[in-house]
Amino acid sequence: MAQTEQNSRKGRDIICFAGCDWWYHNRGLFCPQVIIRLAKRHKVLFVNSLGTRIPSLRKDRNAAKKIARKFRSIIRFLRKVQNGMYVLSPVSLPLSSHFGRKLNTYCVFLQVKLVSTLLGFREPVVYIGCPPALEVAKKMRNNRFMIYERTDLFEEMPGAEKSYIAALDRELAETADLVLYVNRALWDEGVKKNKNSMLIGHGVDYDFFVHGAESKFVPEDLAQICRPIVGFYGDISDKTSDLNLLEFAARKLPDMSFVFVGPVSADVAGLRVFKNVQFLGQKPYEQIPLYGKEFDVAIMPWNNNRWIQFCNPIKLKEYLAMGKPVVSMYYSEIEPYRDIVYVAKDYDTFVSCILEAVKERDPNKVQERRERVRNETWDSKVEQIKAAIEKGLRQSSIPNLQLAVQELPR
């Protein structure tokens, strides 16, 4: 079976140590979107996130839920999810000591080695989306081309051991054969240390969101909510969302419905007291455009912190592909879109922007927003990544890799 699968693929095999879990995280993220497309031409082993932190039952209100979903992921172990793509949920222990990390590294390495051997992987490209995977990748590094997806300031993840994650991140950013960036500030810093650094930005599943926005279907849990709807989809978390801002806006705009679609990891008790605030819970990725299209205004209520400073939210381009008026608190990556997005720098301006955006009636603005991201598709991003991989393989000093570059699609 492995040989038949290999014959149907035309590119180098890829082992991806993802920064998310295939079974419960948002598949609209950078890593899944890129890997899904690479799997059309390459055989891929997608290794679910090894994690940057251990949930604390005492400090994390959702710790039990996170542990349960991780357990459900692990018992799946290895599954084929599409032609050319397998998902592995390796077994590891919740240990953060030096010995515990070493033990987990060896344990995960053995599982990945066994599975990749059974699947017929030979000299695969190693793609890393979370810093802890570096320790496993080092054991596999001989004659391998390594890619690092540096999409966030990983050490700023709440609960992460900052010094440990920062050290791994630094080593990856300096030594990887190709480093992918979506944030200019991170890239400006990284390219000085590694000339193989590429500022690529996020893509958007353009046709998916455009077609979804044109659907006549209205989700049942949205149908009875009073308009205008000020909407947000995604994780409501302390690291990204300014909850005080949201409470301020809900209080100032009692005649507008504030609708949140997605998981809630923050304490939102202060928001739940407002009658005009609705939490609809997490929805499958396939349904997101059906909810987003019902927003009269789409918001991005970001915190002013280091996580936001060094990120680049994917949902901006998704909102724009649906043609929605967007109101956002300022962050550096919004600069290229300031002419088509309502940008606020304080609470009062955020509310004023919502009031202005909800009055929009110009269909030309809808089309203008869509046109701005029409060519920013994930397909176009993956073509750029493929070209960068091919260039890197050609320039590699590793003989096996120089020969294997002929297998890459042109």
mmCIF file of C-alpha atoms in Angstrom:
data_model
loop_
_atom_site.group_PDB
_atom_site.id
_atom_site.type_symbol
_atom_site.label_atom_id
_atom_site.label_comp_id
_atom_site.label_asym_id
_atom_site.label_seq_id
_atom_site.Cartn_x
_atom_site.Cartn_y
_atom_site.Cartn_z
ATOM 1 C CA MET A 1 0.000 0.000 0.000
ATOM 2 C CA ALA A 2 2.820 2.397 0.898
ATOM 3 C CA GLN A 3 4.492 1.818 -2.465
ATOM 4 C CA THR A 4 1.251 2.467 -4.370
ATOM 5 C CA GLU A 5 0.742 5.684 -2.394
ATOM 6 C CA GLN A 6 4.317 6.735 -3.129
ATOM 7 C CA ASN A 7 3.841 6.202 -6.849
ATOM 8 C CA SER A 8 0.779 8.462 -6.846
ATOM 9 C CA ARG A 9 2.744 11.342 -5.284
ATOM 10 C CA LYS A 10 5.131 13.403 -7.392
ATOM 11 C CA GLY A 11 6.927 15.432 -4.713
ATOM 12 C CA ARG A 12 9.137 14.844 -1.703
ATOM 13 C CA ASP A 13 7.498 13.268 1.330
ATOM 14 C CA ILE A 14 6.804 15.676 4.216
ATOM 15 C CA ILE A 15 6.613 15.114 7.964
ATOM 16 C CA CYS A 16 4.792 18.053 9.515
ATOM 17 C CA PHE A 17 5.009 18.684 13.250
ATOM 18 C CA ALA A 18 1.946 20.897 13.438
ATOM 19 C CA GLY A 19 1.227 23.748 15.808
ATOM 20 C CA CYS A 20 -2.371 22.576 16.153
ATOM 21 C CA ASP A 21 -4.398 19.390 16.458
ATOM 22 C CA TRP A 22 -6.186 18.213 13.327
ATOM 23 C CA TRP A 23 -9.102 16.798 15.287
ATOM 24 C CA TYR A 24 -10.207 19.834 17.284
ATOM 25 C CA HIS A 25 -8.446 23.028 16.245
ATOM 26 C CA ASN A 26 -9.547 25.440 13.528
ATOM 27 C CA ARG A 27 -8.499 24.035 10.150
ATOM 28 C CA GLY A 28 -8.444 27.536 8.731
ATOM 29 C CA LEU A 29 -5.048 28.080 10.382
ATOM 30 C CA PHE A 30 -1.861 28.511 8.355
ATOM 31 C CA CYS A 31 -0.448 25.032 8.947
ATOM 32 C CA PRO A 32 -3.517 22.939 7.987
ATOM 33 C CA GLN A 33 -4.276 25.128 4.972
ATOM 34 C CA VAL A 34 -0.730 24.793 3.635
ATOM 35 C CA ILE A 35 -0.351 21.077 4.398
ATOM 36 C CA ILE A 36 -3.724 20.139 2.859
ATOM 37 C CA ARG A 37 -2.545 21.659 -0.399
ATOM 38 C CA LEU A 38 0.940 20.191 -0.246
ATOM 39 C CA ALA A 39 -0.662 16.765 0.243
ATOM 40 C CA LYS A 40 -2.078 16.975 -3.286
ATOM 41 C CA ARG A 41 1.436 16.453 -4.647
ATOM 42 C CA HIS A 42 3.374 15.123 -1.658
ATOM 43 C CA LYS A 43 2.786 12.291 0.778
ATOM 44 C CA VAL A 44 2.365 13.924 4.193
ATOM 45 C CA LEU A 45 2.434 12.778 7.809
ATOM 46 C CA PHE A 46 0.707 15.450 9.903
ATOM 47 C CA VAL A 47 1.838 15.049 13.527
ATOM 48 C CA ASN A 48 -0.582 16.724 15.911
ATOM 49 C CA SER A 49 0.791 19.463 18.155
ATOM 50 C CA LEU A 50 3.239 18.452 20.852
ATOM 51 C CA GLY A 51 2.133 21.536 22.777
ATOM 52 C CA THR A 52 3.932 24.488 24.374
ATOM 53 C CA ARG A 53 2.301 24.132 27.792
ATOM 54 C CA ILE A 54 0.573 21.731 30.183
ATOM 55 C CA PRO A 55 -2.979 22.714 31.231
ATOM 56 C CA SER A 56 -3.235 23.515 34.939
ATOM 57 C CA LEU A 57 -6.370 22.245 36.651
ATOM 58 C CA ARG A 58 -5.904 24.999 39.222
ATOM 59 C CA LYS A 59 -5.238 27.969 36.935
ATOM 60 C CA ASP A 60 -6.962 27.039 33.660
ATOM 61 C CA ARG A 61 -10.757 27.009 33.822
ATOM 62 C CA ASN A 62 -10.872 24.845 30.664
ATOM 63 C CA ALA A 63 -8.055 22.474 31.647
ATOM 64 C CA ALA A 64 -10.274 19.410 32.075
ATOM 65 C CA LYS A 65 -11.874 19.990 28.669
ATOM 66 C CA LYS A 66 -8.469 20.403 27.016
ATOM 67 C CA ILE A 67 -7.141 17.222 28.583
ATOM 68 C CA ALA A 68 -10.246 15.291 27.508
ATOM 69 C CA ARG A 69 -10.062 16.448 23.894
ATOM 70 C CA LYS A 70 -6.346 15.634 23.752
ATOM 71 C CA PHE A 71 -7.098 12.149 25.034
ATOM 72 C CA ARG A 72 -9.758 11.684 22.335
ATOM 73 C CA SER A 73 -7.191 12.783 19.766
ATOM 74 C CA ILE A 74 -4.534 10.366 21.043
ATOM 75 C CA ILE A 75 -6.781 7.317 20.919
ATOM 76 C CA ARG A 76 -7.200 7.898 17.176
ATOM 77 C CA PHE A 77 -3.407 7.501 16.896
ATOM 78 C CA LEU A 78 -2.988 7.186 13.091
ATOM 79 C CA ARG A 79 -5.677 7.924 10.519
ATOM 80 C CA LYS A 80 -5.678 8.561 6.790
ATOM 81 C CA VAL A 81 -7.720 11.735 6.227
ATOM 82 C CA GLN A 82 -7.309 12.178 2.469
ATOM 83 C CA ASN A 83 -5.244 10.810 -0.369
ATOM 84 C CA GLY A 84 -1.616 11.389 0.467
ATOM 85 C CA MET A 85 -2.223 12.661 3.999
ATOM 86 C CA TYR A 86 -2.062 10.831 7.322
ATOM 87 C CA VAL A 87 -2.636 12.299 10.783
ATOM 88 C CA LEU A 88 -0.705 10.973 13.781
ATOM 89 C CA SER A 89 -1.588 11.796 17.399
ATOM 90 C CA PRO A 90 1.517 10.610 19.249
ATOM 91 C CA VAL A 91 1.325 9.410 22.826
ATOM 92 C CA SER A 92 3.276 11.631 25.210
ATOM 93 C CA LEU A 93 3.244 12.258 28.947
ATOM 94 C CA PRO A 94 2.353 15.554 30.728
ATOM 95 C CA LEU A 95 5.909 16.088 32.007
ATOM 96 C CA SER A 96 7.735 19.428 31.994
ATOM 97 C CA SER A 97 10.949 18.483 33.820
ATOM 98 C CA HIS A 98 14.227 18.115 31.925
ATOM 99 C CA PHE A 99 14.014 14.321 32.238
ATOM 100 C CA GLY A 100 10.332 14.372 31.249
ATOM 101 C CA ARG A 101 11.087 16.306 28.076
ATOM 102 C CA LYS A 102 13.865 13.909 27.132
ATOM 103 C CA LEU A 103 11.584 10.960 27.701
ATOM 104 C CA ASN A 104 8.791 12.494 25.622
ATOM 105 C CA THR A 105 11.187 13.438 22.833
ATOM 106 C CA TYR A 106 12.415 9.865 22.553
ATOM 107 C CA CYS A 107 8.886 8.463 22.834
ATOM 108 C CA VAL A 108 7.500 10.720 20.093
ATOM 109 C CA PHE A 109 10.545 10.116 17.893
ATOM 110 C CA LEU A 110 10.046 6.338 18.060
ATOM 111 C CA GLN A 111 6.364 6.672 17.119
ATOM 112 C CA VAL A 112 7.068 9.009 14.205
ATOM 113 C CA LYS A 113 9.950 6.824 13.036
ATOM 114 C CA LEU A 114 7.824 3.672 13.161
ATOM 115 C CA VAL A 115 4.838 5.213 11.369
ATOM 116 C CA SER A 116 6.905 6.967 8.699
ATOM 117 C CA THR A 117 8.807 3.745 8.002
ATOM 118 C CA LEU A 118 5.592 1.729 7.686
ATOM 119 C CA LEU A 119 4.212 4.375 5.309
ATOM 120 C CA GLY A 120 7.332 4.238 3.154
ATOM 121 C CA PHE A 121 8.713 7.731 3.874
ATOM 122 C CA ARG A 122 12.298 8.187 2.747
ATOM 123 C CA GLU A 123 14.381 11.305 3.430
ATOM 124 C CA PRO A 124 11.307 13.482 4.037
ATOM 125 C CA VAL A 125 11.242 17.243 4.300
ATOM 126 C CA VAL A 126 10.617 18.182 7.955
ATOM 127 C CA TYR A 127 8.071 20.960 8.493
ATOM 128 C CA ILE A 128 7.866 22.397 12.026
ATOM 129 C CA GLY A 129 4.906 24.436 13.264
ATOM 130 C CA CYS A 130 5.619 24.337 17.018
ATOM 131 C CA PRO A 131 9.005 24.868 18.730
ATOM 132 C CA PRO A 132 8.960 21.738 21.005
ATOM 133 C CA ALA A 133 9.119 19.590 17.863
ATOM 134 C CA LEU A 134 12.711 20.706 17.332
ATOM 135 C CA GLU A 135 13.986 18.145 19.833
ATOM 136 C CA VAL A 136 12.292 15.339 17.880
ATOM 137 C CA ALA A 137 13.394 16.764 14.529
ATOM 138 C CA LYS A 138 17.030 16.799 15.648
ATOM 139 C CA LYS A 139 16.924 13.027 15.931
ATOM 140 C CA MET A 140 15.690 12.868 12.326
ATOM 141 C CA ARG A 141 17.833 15.655 10.910
ATOM 142 C CA ASN A 142 20.451 13.743 8.937
ATOM 143 C CA ASN A 143 20.029 14.534 5.227
ATOM 144 C CA ARG A 144 16.753 16.372 5.748
ATOM 145 C CA PHE A 145 15.524 19.781 4.679
ATOM 146 C CA MET A 146 13.834 21.608 7.582
ATOM 147 C CA ILE A 147 11.126 24.278 7.341
ATOM 148 C CA TYR A 148 10.015 26.391 10.306
ATOM 149 C CA GLU A 149 6.614 28.061 10.264
ATOM 150 C CA ARG A 150 7.070 31.064 12.567
ATOM 151 C CA THR A 151 3.571 32.519 12.593
ATOM 152 C CA ASP A 152 3.448 33.808 16.182
ATOM 153 C CA LEU A 153 5.597 34.808 19.128
ATOM 154 C CA PHE A 154 5.215 31.347 20.625
ATOM 155 C CA GLU A 155 6.757 32.124 24.015
ATOM 156 C CA GLU A 156 3.909 34.594 24.648
ATOM 157 C CA MET A 157 1.367 31.782 24.659
ATOM 158 C CA PRO A 158 -0.300 31.873 28.099
ATOM 159 C CA GLY A 159 1.044 29.090 30.291
ATOM 160 C CA ALA A 160 4.135 28.481 28.138
ATOM 161 C CA GLU A 161 7.558 28.186 29.782
ATOM 162 C CA LYS A 162 8.905 31.325 28.132
ATOM 163 C CA SER A 163 12.653 30.753 28.393
ATOM 164 C CA TYR A 164 12.419 27.178 27.089
ATOM 165 C CA ILE A 165 10.116 28.006 24.165
ATOM 166 C CA ALA A 166 12.072 31.162 23.304
ATOM 167 C CA ALA A 167 15.321 29.172 23.139
ATOM 168 C CA LEU A 168 13.785 26.579 20.798
ATOM 169 C CA ASP A 169 12.219 29.313 18.658
ATOM 170 C CA ARG A 170 15.540 31.139 18.388
ATOM 171 C CA GLU A 171 17.419 28.012 17.326
ATOM 172 C CA LEU A 172 14.787 27.144 14.722
ATOM 173 C CA ALA A 173 14.683 30.678 13.325
ATOM 174 C CA GLU A 174 18.466 30.727 12.986
ATOM 175 C CA THR A 175 19.129 27.225 11.659
ATOM 176 C CA ALA A 176 16.109 26.102 9.603
ATOM 177 C CA ASP A 177 16.658 25.748 5.856
ATOM 178 C CA LEU A 178 13.536 27.832 5.255
ATOM 179 C CA VAL A 179 11.646 30.034 7.745
ATOM 180 C CA LEU A 180 8.119 31.166 6.873
ATOM 181 C CA TYR A 181 6.820 34.412 8.377
ATOM 182 C CA VAL A 182 3.406 36.091 8.331
ATOM 183 C CA ASN A 183 4.360 39.100 10.480
ATOM 184 C CA ARG A 184 6.721 41.784 9.192
ATOM 185 C CA ALA A 185 8.143 42.675 12.612
ATOM 186 C CA LEU A 186 9.154 39.061 13.224
ATOM 187 C CA TRP A 187 10.552 38.773 9.700
ATOM 188 C CA ASP A 188 12.564 42.005 10.039
ATOM 189 C CA GLU A 189 14.216 40.483 13.091
ATOM 190 C CA GLY A 190 14.620 36.978 11.660
ATOM 191 C CA VAL A 191 16.026 37.771 8.233
ATOM 192 C CA LYS A 192 19.074 39.380 9.855
ATOM 193 C CA LYS A 193 19.948 36.014 11.393
ATOM 194 C CA ASN A 194 18.866 33.664 8.611
ATOM 195 C CA LYS A 195 18.924 34.682 4.960
ATOM 196 C CA ASN A 196 16.517 31.838 4.177
ATOM 197 C CA SER A 197 13.648 33.759 5.808
ATOM 198 C CA MET A 198 10.516 34.363 3.750
ATOM 199 C CA LEU A 199 7.761 36.904 4.484
ATOM 200 C CA ILE A 200 4.701 35.287 2.953
ATOM 201 C CA GLY A 201 1.696 36.459 4.971
ATOM 202 C CA HIS A 202 -1.510 34.536 5.483
ATOM 203 C CA GLY A 203 -3.689 33.323 2.659
ATOM 204 C CA VAL A 204 -7.447 33.102 2.388
ATOM 205 C CA ASP A 205 -9.743 30.360 1.140
ATOM 206 C CA TYR A 206 -11.236 32.969 -1.176
ATOM 207 C CA ASP A 207 -13.823 30.996 -3.173
ATOM 208 C CA PHE A 208 -14.977 29.183 -0.038
ATOM 209 C CA PHE A 209 -15.794 32.438 1.769
ATOM 210 C CA VAL A 210 -17.240 34.209 -1.284
ATOM 211 C CA HIS A 211 -19.588 31.330 -2.066
ATOM 212 C CA GLY A 212 -20.544 31.020 1.584
ATOM 213 C CA ALA A 213 -21.365 34.711 1.730
ATOM 214 C CA GLU A 214 -23.727 34.314 -1.234
ATOM 215 C CA SER A 215 -25.637 31.423 0.352
ATOM 216 C CA LYS A 216 -29.289 32.003 1.269
ATOM 217 C CA PHE A 217 -29.097 29.623 4.212
ATOM 218 C CA VAL A 218 -29.346 31.230 7.664
ATOM 219 C CA PRO A 219 -28.172 29.178 10.676
ATOM 220 C CA GLU A 220 -31.032 28.505 13.050
ATOM 221 C CA ASP A 221 -29.292 29.950 16.097
ATOM 222 C CA LEU A 222 -28.755 33.239 14.243
ATOM 223 C CA ALA A 223 -32.174 33.546 12.645
ATOM 224 C CA GLN A 224 -33.918 35.024 15.691
ATOM 225 C CA ILE A 225 -31.175 37.447 16.728
ATOM 226 C CA CYS A 226 -32.086 41.113 16.292
ATOM 227 C CA ARG A 227 -30.158 43.217 13.819
ATOM 228 C CA PRO A 228 -27.819 44.900 13.381
ATOM 229 C CA ILE A 229 -25.402 42.106 14.241
ATOM 230 C CA VAL A 230 -21.862 42.981 15.318
ATOM 231 C CA GLY A 231 -20.054 39.686 14.916
ATOM 232 C CA PHE A 232 -16.817 37.905 15.676
ATOM 233 C CA TYR A 233 -15.757 34.326 15.020
ATOM 234 C CA GLY A 234 -12.762 32.657 16.571
ATOM 235 C CA ASP A 235 -11.437 31.864 20.025
ATOM 236 C CA ILE A 236 -12.403 34.341 22.738
ATOM 237 C CA SER A 237 -9.236 34.253 24.799
ATOM 238 C CA ASP A 238 -7.431 36.531 27.224
ATOM 239 C CA LYS A 239 -4.331 36.642 25.032
ATOM 240 C CA THR A 240 -6.150 38.092 22.022
ATOM 241 C CA SER A 241 -9.488 39.676 22.961
ATOM 242 C CA ASP A 242 -9.912 42.847 25.027
ATOM 243 C CA LEU A 243 -12.889 41.862 27.164
ATOM 244 C CA ASN A 244 -13.142 45.305 28.749
ATOM 245 C CA LEU A 245 -13.469 46.788 25.267
ATOM 246 C CA LEU A 246 -16.257 44.365 24.405
ATOM 247 C CA GLU A 247 -18.137 45.158 27.607
ATOM 248 C CA PHE A 248 -17.737 48.867 26.876
ATOM 249 C CA ALA A 249 -19.083 48.478 23.322
ATOM 250 C CA ALA A 250 -22.025 46.280 24.395
ATOM 251 C CA ARG A 251 -22.969 48.850 27.022
ATOM 252 C CA LYS A 252 -22.689 51.806 24.629
ATOM 253 C CA LEU A 253 -24.618 50.073 21.834
ATOM 254 C CA PRO A 254 -27.587 48.347 23.529
ATOM 255 C CA ASP A 255 -29.616 48.278 20.289
ATOM 256 C CA MET A 256 -26.999 46.177 18.493
ATOM 257 C CA SER A 257 -26.533 42.431 18.931
ATOM 258 C CA PHE A 258 -22.987 41.292 19.691
ATOM 259 C CA VAL A 259 -22.575 37.711 18.457
ATOM 260 C CA PHE A 260 -19.554 35.506 19.166
ATOM 261 C CA VAL A 261 -19.009 32.277 17.239
ATOM 262 C CA GLY A 262 -16.269 30.043 18.551
ATOM 263 C CA PRO A 263 -14.745 28.473 21.652
ATOM 264 C CA VAL A 264 -14.489 30.551 24.814
ATOM 265 C CA SER A 265 -11.330 30.153 26.883
ATOM 266 C CA ALA A 266 -11.594 33.466 28.747
ATOM 267 C CA ASP A 267 -13.813 34.418 31.681
ATOM 268 C CA VAL A 268 -16.684 36.197 29.909
ATOM 269 C CA ALA A 269 -19.015 36.505 32.908
ATOM 270 C CA GLY A 270 -18.917 40.286 32.513
ATOM 271 C CA LEU A 271 -20.216 39.992 28.955
ATOM 272 C CA ARG A 272 -22.915 37.428 29.637
ATOM 273 C CA VAL A 273 -24.862 39.920 31.775
ATOM 274 C CA PHE A 274 -25.724 41.961 28.664
ATOM 275 C CA LYS A 275 -28.953 40.999 26.941
ATOM 276 C CA ASN A 276 -27.531 42.050 23.574
ATOM 277 C CA VAL A 277 -24.579 39.599 23.772
ATOM 278 C CA GLN A 278 -24.842 36.046 22.415
ATOM 279 C CA PHE A 279 -22.285 33.219 22.501
ATOM 280 C CA LEU A 280 -23.087 30.560 19.911
ATOM 281 C CA GLY A 281 -20.182 28.209 20.586
ATOM 282 C CA GLN A 282 -17.674 26.566 18.267
ATOM 283 C CA LYS A 283 -18.818 25.636 14.766
ATOM 284 C CA PRO A 284 -17.184 23.423 12.122
ATOM 285 C CA TYR A 285 -14.924 25.288 9.736
ATOM 286 C CA GLU A 286 -17.279 24.435 6.875
ATOM 287 C CA GLN A 287 -20.034 26.497 8.541
ATOM 288 C CA ILE A 288 -18.027 29.613 9.365
ATOM 289 C CA PRO A 289 -18.950 31.582 6.193
ATOM 290 C CA LEU A 290 -22.634 30.861 6.842
ATOM 291 C CA TYR A 291 -22.318 32.661 10.167
ATOM 292 C CA GLY A 292 -19.941 35.374 8.987
ATOM 293 C CA LYS A 293 -22.224 36.403 6.127
ATOM 294 C CA GLU A 294 -24.906 37.343 8.663
ATOM 295 C CA PHE A 295 -22.671 39.904 10.371
ATOM 296 C CA ASP A 296 -23.598 43.496 9.580
ATOM 297 C CA VAL A 297 -20.218 44.484 10.993
ATOM 298 C CA ALA A 298 -17.266 42.141 11.644
ATOM 299 C CA ILE A 299 -15.015 43.100 14.527
ATOM 300 C CA MET A 300 -11.467 42.383 15.678
ATOM 301 C CA PRO A 301 -11.338 43.534 19.338
ATOM 302 C CA TRP A 302 -7.632 42.937 19.891
ATOM 303 C CA ASN A 303 -5.628 43.451 23.033
ATOM 304 C CA ASN A 304 -2.627 45.744 22.924
ATOM 305 C CA ASN A 305 0.050 43.195 23.849
ATOM 306 C CA ARG A 306 3.117 41.427 22.475
ATOM 307 C CA TRP A 307 1.097 38.485 21.149
ATOM 308 C CA ILE A 308 -0.973 40.767 18.907
ATOM 309 C CA GLN A 309 2.054 42.892 18.015
ATOM 310 C CA PHE A 310 3.754 39.845 16.481
ATOM 311 C CA CYS A 311 0.764 38.097 14.906
ATOM 312 C CA ASN A 312 -1.265 38.501 11.729
ATOM 313 C CA PRO A 313 -4.874 37.316 12.176
ATOM 314 C CA ILE A 314 -6.158 35.182 9.315
ATOM 315 C CA LYS A 315 -9.743 36.279 9.836
ATOM 316 C CA LEU A 316 -9.123 39.766 8.393
ATOM 317 C CA LYS A 317 -8.804 38.377 4.864
ATOM 318 C CA GLU A 318 -11.747 36.050 5.459
ATOM 319 C CA TYR A 319 -13.946 38.967 6.543
ATOM 320 C CA LEU A 320 -12.812 40.930 3.489
ATOM 321 C CA ALA A 321 -13.490 37.996 1.129
ATOM 322 C CA MET A 322 -17.073 38.049 2.385
ATOM 323 C CA GLY A 323 -17.161 41.785 1.696
ATOM 324 C CA LYS A 324 -17.896 42.689 5.303
ATOM 325 C CA PRO A 325 -17.190 46.094 6.830
ATOM 326 C CA VAL A 326 -14.479 45.412 9.409
ATOM 327 C CA VAL A 327 -13.826 47.336 12.622
ATOM 328 C CA SER A 328 -10.513 46.576 14.291
ATOM 329 C CA MET A 329 -8.412 47.839 17.127
ATOM 330 C CA TYR A 330 -5.043 48.903 15.757
ATOM 331 C CA TYR A 331 -2.249 46.370 15.265
ATOM 332 C CA SER A 332 0.794 46.671 13.022
ATOM 333 C CA GLU A 333 -0.299 44.235 10.292
ATOM 334 C CA ILE A 334 -3.492 46.222 9.650
ATOM 335 C CA GLU A 335 -1.505 49.027 8.011
ATOM 336 C CA PRO A 336 -1.833 47.827 4.364
ATOM 337 C CA TYR A 337 -5.620 47.659 4.790
ATOM 338 C CA ARG A 338 -6.325 50.909 6.608
ATOM 339 C CA ASP A 339 -8.032 52.374 3.543
ATOM 340 C CA ILE A 340 -10.711 49.635 3.564
ATOM 341 C CA VAL A 341 -10.946 48.819 7.307
ATOM 342 C CA TYR A 342 -12.278 50.948 10.151
ATOM 343 C CA VAL A 343 -9.328 51.179 12.553
ATOM 344 C CA ALA A 344 -9.631 52.353 16.162
ATOM 345 C CA LYS A 345 -6.972 53.206 18.731
ATOM 346 C CA ASP A 346 -9.217 53.605 21.776
ATOM 347 C CA TYR A 347 -12.566 52.419 23.123
ATOM 348 C CA ASP A 348 -14.603 55.451 22.078
ATOM 349 C CA THR A 349 -13.270 55.328 18.524
ATOM 350 C CA PHE A 350 -14.043 51.599 18.341
ATOM 351 C CA VAL A 351 -17.699 52.331 19.110
ATOM 352 C CA SER A 352 -17.758 55.256 16.660
ATOM 353 C CA CYS A 353 -16.336 53.012 13.936
ATOM 354 C CA ILE A 354 -19.069 50.417 14.521
ATOM 355 C CA LEU A 355 -21.732 53.111 14.234
ATOM 356 C CA GLU A 356 -20.201 54.312 10.967
ATOM 357 C CA ALA A 357 -19.692 50.832 9.533
ATOM 358 C CA VAL A 358 -23.246 49.684 10.222
ATOM 359 C CA LYS A 359 -24.572 52.548 8.057
ATOM 360 C CA GLU A 360 -22.735 51.330 4.961
ATOM 361 C CA ARG A 361 -24.949 50.832 1.937
ATOM 362 C CA ASP A 362 -22.437 51.101 -0.917
ATOM 363 C CA PRO A 363 -22.105 47.790 -2.850
ATOM 364 C CA ASN A 364 -18.905 49.097 -4.424
ATOM 365 C CA LYS A 365 -17.208 48.881 -1.037
ATOM 366 C CA VAL A 366 -18.158 45.216 -0.774
ATOM 367 C CA GLN A 367 -16.511 44.530 -4.107
ATOM 368 C CA GLU A 368 -13.479 46.662 -3.240
ATOM 369 C CA ARG A 369 -12.825 44.601 -0.130
ATOM 370 C CA ARG A 370 -13.133 41.346 -2.049
ATOM 371 C CA GLU A 371 -10.832 42.535 -4.796
ATOM 372 C CA ARG A 372 -8.155 43.426 -2.267
ATOM 373 C CA VAL A 373 -7.746 39.769 -1.224
ATOM 374 C CA ARG A 374 -8.762 38.005 -4.446
ATOM 375 C CA ASN A 375 -5.148 37.095 -5.248
ATOM 376 C CA GLU A 376 -4.160 36.306 -1.649
ATOM 377 C CA THR A 377 -5.366 32.711 -1.822
ATOM 378 C CA TRP A 378 -3.832 29.790 0.019
ATOM 379 C CA ASP A 379 -3.167 28.189 -3.360
ATOM 380 C CA SER A 380 -0.988 31.139 -4.373
ATOM 381 C CA LYS A 381 0.840 31.048 -1.024
ATOM 382 C CA VAL A 382 1.577 27.335 -1.374
ATOM 383 C CA GLU A 383 2.979 27.881 -4.868
ATOM 384 C CA GLN A 384 5.399 30.419 -3.367
ATOM 385 C CA ILE A 385 6.347 27.961 -0.628
ATOM 386 C CA LYS A 386 6.940 25.197 -3.186
ATOM 387 C CA ALA A 387 9.207 27.489 -5.167
ATOM 388 C CA ALA A 388 11.152 28.403 -2.019
ATOM 389 C CA ILE A 389 11.557 24.726 -1.108
ATOM 390 C CA GLU A 390 12.797 23.901 -4.599
ATOM 391 C CA LYS A 391 15.296 26.761 -4.464
ATOM 392 C CA GLY A 392 16.472 25.649 -1.042
ATOM 393 C CA LEU A 393 16.892 22.057 -2.145
ATOM 394 C CA ARG A 394 18.882 23.123 -5.192
ATOM 395 C CA GLN A 395 21.227 25.168 -3.021
ATOM 396 C CA SER A 396 21.512 22.485 -0.320
ATOM 397 C CA SER A 397 24.917 21.002 0.335
ATOM 398 C CA ILE A 398 23.319 17.638 1.131
ATOM 399 C CA PRO A 399 23.845 15.321 -1.882
ATOM 400 C CA ASN A 400 20.643 13.341 -1.380
ATOM 401 C CA LEU A 401 18.587 16.501 -1.373
ATOM 402 C CA GLN A 402 20.231 17.890 -4.498
ATOM 403 C CA LEU A 403 19.258 14.774 -6.389
ATOM 404 C CA ALA A 404 15.751 14.652 -4.955
ATOM 405 C CA VAL A 405 14.835 18.152 -6.110
ATOM 406 C CA GLN A 406 14.007 16.687 -9.515
ATOM 407 C CA GLU A 407 10.951 15.112 -7.903
ATOM 408 C CA LEU A 408 9.385 18.451 -7.025
ATOM 409 C CA PRO A 409 6.487 19.653 -9.211
ATOM 410 C CA ARG A 410 7.353 22.473 -11.586
#
